[in-house]
Amino acid sequence: MADEVLRVVEDGDRVVATLNRPATRNAIDQELVDRLHDLCDELEGAPRVLVLTGAGGVFASGADIGQLRDRRADDARRGINTHVFDRISRLPLPVIAAVDGYALGGGAELAYAADIRIATTDVRIGNPEPGLGIIAAAGATWRLPRIVGHARAAELLLTGRVLGAEEALAWGIFSSVHPPADLEAAAHAIVDRVVANDPLAIRHTKTALNAPADAHPAIDLALQAELFESPEKQRRMTAFLERRKT
């Protein structure tokens, strides 16, 4: 387990996956991408809430520059990181990125693919790709504007700025910031709140949240129509009304 580039711990209704390449500050290489695909295979078949985090006080320092330097045009078109991050973003149940230390380049883009992002006071997040002669092509150019707005996304991506915890929280990249020792507990507290809800309602909420603007309101109404016929909706609403009587 300690030697795995992705440590995966399954605990009933949740899975915690820890990026674990300490010698490279958890840089994302092909092996790690392959393990993330394996994890997606599992969670697409047996959905659970996913918590993504990094070992050693670092989330992910970026893509592995040693491998990235040798990639050519055909490799770019393959979207090595893009496709696995997209799979993560489309997992049926929520993904929570619990980010400590550096989340740079591809590491930031992995965090952007999560539904909920929380961080520690030590976080440093940004996309310095243009300084290395490339763009942030694994999701930042379309996910980050949805998170922080176009103007702020443009500033971050065009300047290569790296934000600390206070500014990243103010910008809305993270929903909360915690001392490093409290990060894991904070992530599990969010999972606890998610799993207390109806799983199908959570899945449909995520689908609606990720839908393009022109899909609304039709997609919301279609998803709601399915839920209105759900036995779980009937059970939960009946229980609510009975509690209110007491």
Coordinates of C-alpha atoms in Angstrom, one line a residue:
M1 CA 0.0 0.0 0.0
A2 CA 2.7 2.5 0.9
D3 CA 4.4 2.0 -2.5
E4 CA 1.2 2.5 -4.5
V5 CA 1.2 5.7 -6.6
L6 CA -2.5 6.0 -5.7
R7 CA -3.5 4.7 -2.3
V8 CA -7.2 3.8 -2.2
V9 CA -9.1 3.2 1.0
E10 CA -12.7 2.1 0.7
D11 CA -15.1 2.7 3.6
G12 CA -18.7 1.8 2.9
D13 CA -20.3 4.8 1.3
R14 CA -17.0 6.6 0.4
V15 CA -13.6 6.1 -1.1
V16 CA -10.5 8.1 -0.2
A17 CA -7.8 8.2 -3.0
T18 CA -4.4 9.6 -2.0
L19 CA -1.9 10.7 -4.7
N20 CA 1.3 9.2 -3.5
R21 CA 4.5 10.1 -5.4
P22 CA 6.4 12.0 -2.7
A23 CA 9.7 12.1 -4.6
T24 CA 8.0 14.2 -7.2
R25 CA 5.6 16.1 -5.0
N26 CA 2.8 13.9 -6.3
A27 CA 3.4 14.9 -10.0
I28 CA 0.9 13.3 -12.3
D29 CA 2.6 10.7 -14.5
Q30 CA 1.2 8.0 -16.8
E31 CA 1.2 5.4 -14.1
L32 CA -0.9 7.7 -11.9
V33 CA -3.2 8.4 -14.8
D34 CA -3.7 4.7 -15.3
R35 CA -4.5 4.1 -11.7
L36 CA -7.0 7.0 -11.7
H37 CA -8.7 5.3 -14.8
D38 CA -8.9 2.1 -12.8
L39 CA -10.5 3.9 -9.9
C40 CA -13.1 5.5 -12.3
D41 CA -13.9 2.0 -13.7
E42 CA -14.7 0.9 -10.1
L43 CA -16.7 4.0 -9.2
E44 CA -18.7 4.1 -12.4
G45 CA -19.8 0.5 -11.7
A46 CA -20.3 0.9 -7.9
P47 CA -20.9 4.6 -7.2
R48 CA -19.6 6.1 -3.9
V49 CA -18.5 9.5 -2.9
L50 CA -14.8 10.1 -3.7
V51 CA -12.4 12.1 -1.7
L52 CA -9.2 13.0 -3.6
T53 CA -6.1 14.1 -1.6
G54 CA -2.3 14.0 -1.7
A55 CA 0.3 12.5 0.6
G56 CA 3.1 14.4 2.3
G57 CA 1.5 17.8 2.6
V58 CA 1.1 18.2 -1.2
F59 CA -1.9 17.7 -3.4
A60 CA -0.2 17.5 -6.8
S61 CA 2.7 19.7 -8.0
G62 CA 1.5 19.3 -11.6
A63 CA 2.1 17.0 -14.5
D64 CA 5.3 15.1 -14.5
I65 CA 7.6 17.5 -16.4
G66 CA 10.1 14.7 -17.3
Q67 CA 7.3 12.9 -19.2
L68 CA 5.7 16.1 -20.4
R69 CA 8.8 17.5 -22.0
D70 CA 9.1 14.4 -24.3
R71 CA 5.5 14.5 -25.5
R72 CA 4.6 15.7 -29.0
A73 CA 1.6 16.9 -30.9
D74 CA 0.0 13.4 -31.1
D75 CA 0.3 13.1 -27.3
A76 CA -1.4 16.4 -26.9
R77 CA -4.3 15.3 -29.1
R78 CA -4.7 12.1 -27.0
G79 CA -5.6 14.3 -24.0
I80 CA -3.8 12.0 -21.5
N81 CA -4.7 14.1 -18.4
T82 CA -7.8 15.7 -20.0
H83 CA -9.7 12.4 -20.4
V84 CA -9.1 11.1 -16.9
F85 CA -10.0 14.4 -15.3
D86 CA -13.2 14.4 -17.4
R87 CA -14.1 10.9 -16.1
I88 CA -13.5 12.0 -12.6
S89 CA -15.7 15.1 -13.1
R90 CA -18.5 12.8 -14.5
L91 CA -18.5 10.2 -11.7
P92 CA -22.1 9.6 -10.6
L93 CA -21.7 10.8 -7.0
P94 CA -19.8 13.8 -5.8
V95 CA -16.0 14.2 -5.8
I96 CA -14.4 16.2 -3.0
A97 CA -10.8 17.5 -3.5
A98 CA -9.1 18.0 -0.1
V99 CA -6.1 20.1 -1.1
D100 CA -3.0 20.7 1.0
G101 CA 0.2 22.4 -0.1
Y102 CA 0.9 22.7 -3.8
A103 CA -1.9 22.2 -6.4
L104 CA -0.2 23.5 -9.6
G105 CA -0.8 23.0 -13.3
G106 CA -2.3 19.5 -13.7
G107 CA -2.7 19.3 -10.0
A108 CA -4.9 22.4 -10.0
E109 CA -6.9 21.0 -13.0
L110 CA -7.5 17.8 -11.1
A111 CA -8.9 19.9 -8.2
Y112 CA -11.1 21.9 -10.6
A113 CA -12.6 18.6 -11.8
A114 CA -14.0 18.0 -8.3
D115 CA -17.5 19.1 -7.3
I116 CA -16.4 20.5 -4.0
R117 CA -12.9 21.8 -3.1
I118 CA -11.6 22.4 0.4
A119 CA -8.1 23.3 1.4
T120 CA -5.6 24.0 4.1
T121 CA -4.0 27.2 5.2
D122 CA -0.9 26.0 3.4
V123 CA -2.4 25.7 0.0
R124 CA -0.8 27.2 -3.1
I125 CA -2.9 26.8 -6.3
G126 CA -2.4 28.1 -9.8
N127 CA -1.6 27.3 -13.5
P128 CA 1.9 28.3 -14.4
E129 CA 1.8 26.4 -17.7
P130 CA 2.5 29.3 -20.1
G131 CA 5.8 29.8 -18.3
L132 CA 6.7 26.3 -19.5
G133 CA 5.6 27.0 -23.1
I134 CA 2.2 25.2 -22.9
I135 CA -1.4 26.0 -22.0
A136 CA -3.5 24.6 -19.2
A137 CA -5.3 22.2 -21.6
A138 CA -6.7 19.6 -19.1
G139 CA -9.8 21.5 -18.1
A140 CA -8.7 24.9 -16.6
T141 CA -9.8 27.0 -19.6
W142 CA -13.4 25.9 -19.3
R143 CA -13.8 24.7 -15.7
L144 CA -12.1 27.6 -14.0
P145 CA -14.3 30.3 -15.6
R146 CA -17.4 28.4 -14.2
I147 CA -15.8 28.4 -10.8
V148 CA -14.5 31.9 -10.5
G149 CA -15.8 33.8 -13.5
H150 CA -14.2 34.7 -16.8
A151 CA -12.2 37.7 -15.6
R152 CA -10.5 36.0 -12.7
A153 CA -9.9 32.8 -14.7
A154 CA -8.2 34.9 -17.4
E155 CA -6.0 36.7 -14.9
L156 CA -4.9 33.4 -13.3
L157 CA -4.3 31.5 -16.6
L158 CA -2.7 34.4 -18.5
T159 CA -0.3 35.6 -15.7
G160 CA 0.5 32.2 -14.1
R161 CA -0.2 33.6 -10.7
V162 CA -0.3 31.2 -7.8
L163 CA -2.8 31.9 -5.1
G164 CA -2.6 31.3 -1.4
A165 CA -5.4 30.0 0.8
E166 CA -7.0 33.4 1.7
E167 CA -7.2 34.6 -1.9
A168 CA -8.3 31.3 -3.3
L169 CA -11.1 31.1 -0.7
A170 CA -12.2 34.7 -1.6
W171 CA -12.2 33.9 -5.3
G172 CA -14.4 30.8 -4.7
I173 CA -11.9 28.1 -5.7
F174 CA -12.3 26.6 -2.3
S175 CA -15.5 26.6 -0.2
S176 CA -13.6 26.4 3.1
V177 CA -10.1 26.4 4.5
H178 CA -8.8 24.4 7.5
P179 CA -5.6 23.8 9.5
P180 CA -3.7 20.9 7.9
A181 CA -4.5 18.6 10.8
D182 CA -8.2 19.1 10.3
L183 CA -8.5 18.6 6.5
E184 CA -9.3 14.9 6.5
A185 CA -12.0 15.3 9.1
A186 CA -13.5 18.3 7.2
A187 CA -13.7 16.2 4.1
H188 CA -15.4 13.3 5.9
A189 CA -17.9 15.8 7.4
I190 CA -18.9 16.9 3.9
V191 CA -19.3 13.3 2.8
D192 CA -21.5 12.6 5.9
R193 CA -23.8 15.4 4.8
V194 CA -23.9 14.2 1.2
V195 CA -24.7 10.6 2.0
A196 CA -27.5 11.5 4.4
N197 CA -29.4 12.5 1.3
D198 CA -31.2 10.3 -1.3
P199 CA -28.4 8.9 -3.6
L200 CA -30.6 9.3 -6.7
A201 CA -31.4 12.9 -5.9
I202 CA -27.7 13.6 -5.4
R203 CA -26.8 12.0 -8.7
H204 CA -29.5 14.0 -10.5
T205 CA -28.4 17.2 -8.8
K206 CA -24.9 16.7 -10.0
T207 CA -26.1 16.0 -13.5
A208 CA -28.1 19.2 -13.5
L209 CA -25.1 21.2 -12.1
N210 CA -22.8 20.0 -14.8
A211 CA -25.2 20.5 -17.7
P212 CA -24.6 23.3 -20.2
A213 CA -26.6 26.4 -19.8
D214 CA -28.8 25.8 -22.8
A215 CA -29.9 22.4 -21.3
H216 CA -31.9 24.2 -18.6
P217 CA -34.7 24.1 -17.5
A218 CA -35.6 21.1 -19.6
I219 CA -33.0 18.8 -17.9
D220 CA -34.1 19.9 -14.4
L221 CA -37.7 19.1 -15.2
A222 CA -36.9 15.7 -16.7
L223 CA -34.8 14.7 -13.7
Q224 CA -37.4 16.0 -11.3
A225 CA -40.1 14.0 -13.1
E226 CA -38.1 10.8 -12.5
L227 CA -37.6 11.7 -8.8
F228 CA -41.3 12.5 -8.4
E229 CA -42.1 8.8 -9.2
S230 CA -39.4 7.5 -6.9
P231 CA -40.4 5.4 -3.8
E232 CA -37.6 7.1 -1.9
K233 CA -39.2 10.5 -2.4
Q234 CA -42.5 9.2 -1.1
R235 CA -40.8 7.6 1.9
R236 CA -38.7 10.7 2.8
M237 CA -41.5 13.2 2.5
T238 CA -43.9 11.0 4.5
A239 CA -41.3 10.7 7.2
F240 CA -40.9 14.5 7.2
L241 CA -44.6 15.1 7.5
E242 CA -44.9 12.6 10.3
R243 CA -42.0 14.2 12.3
R244 CA -43.7 17.6 11.9
K245 CA -46.8 16.2 13.6
T246 CA -45.0 15.3 16.7

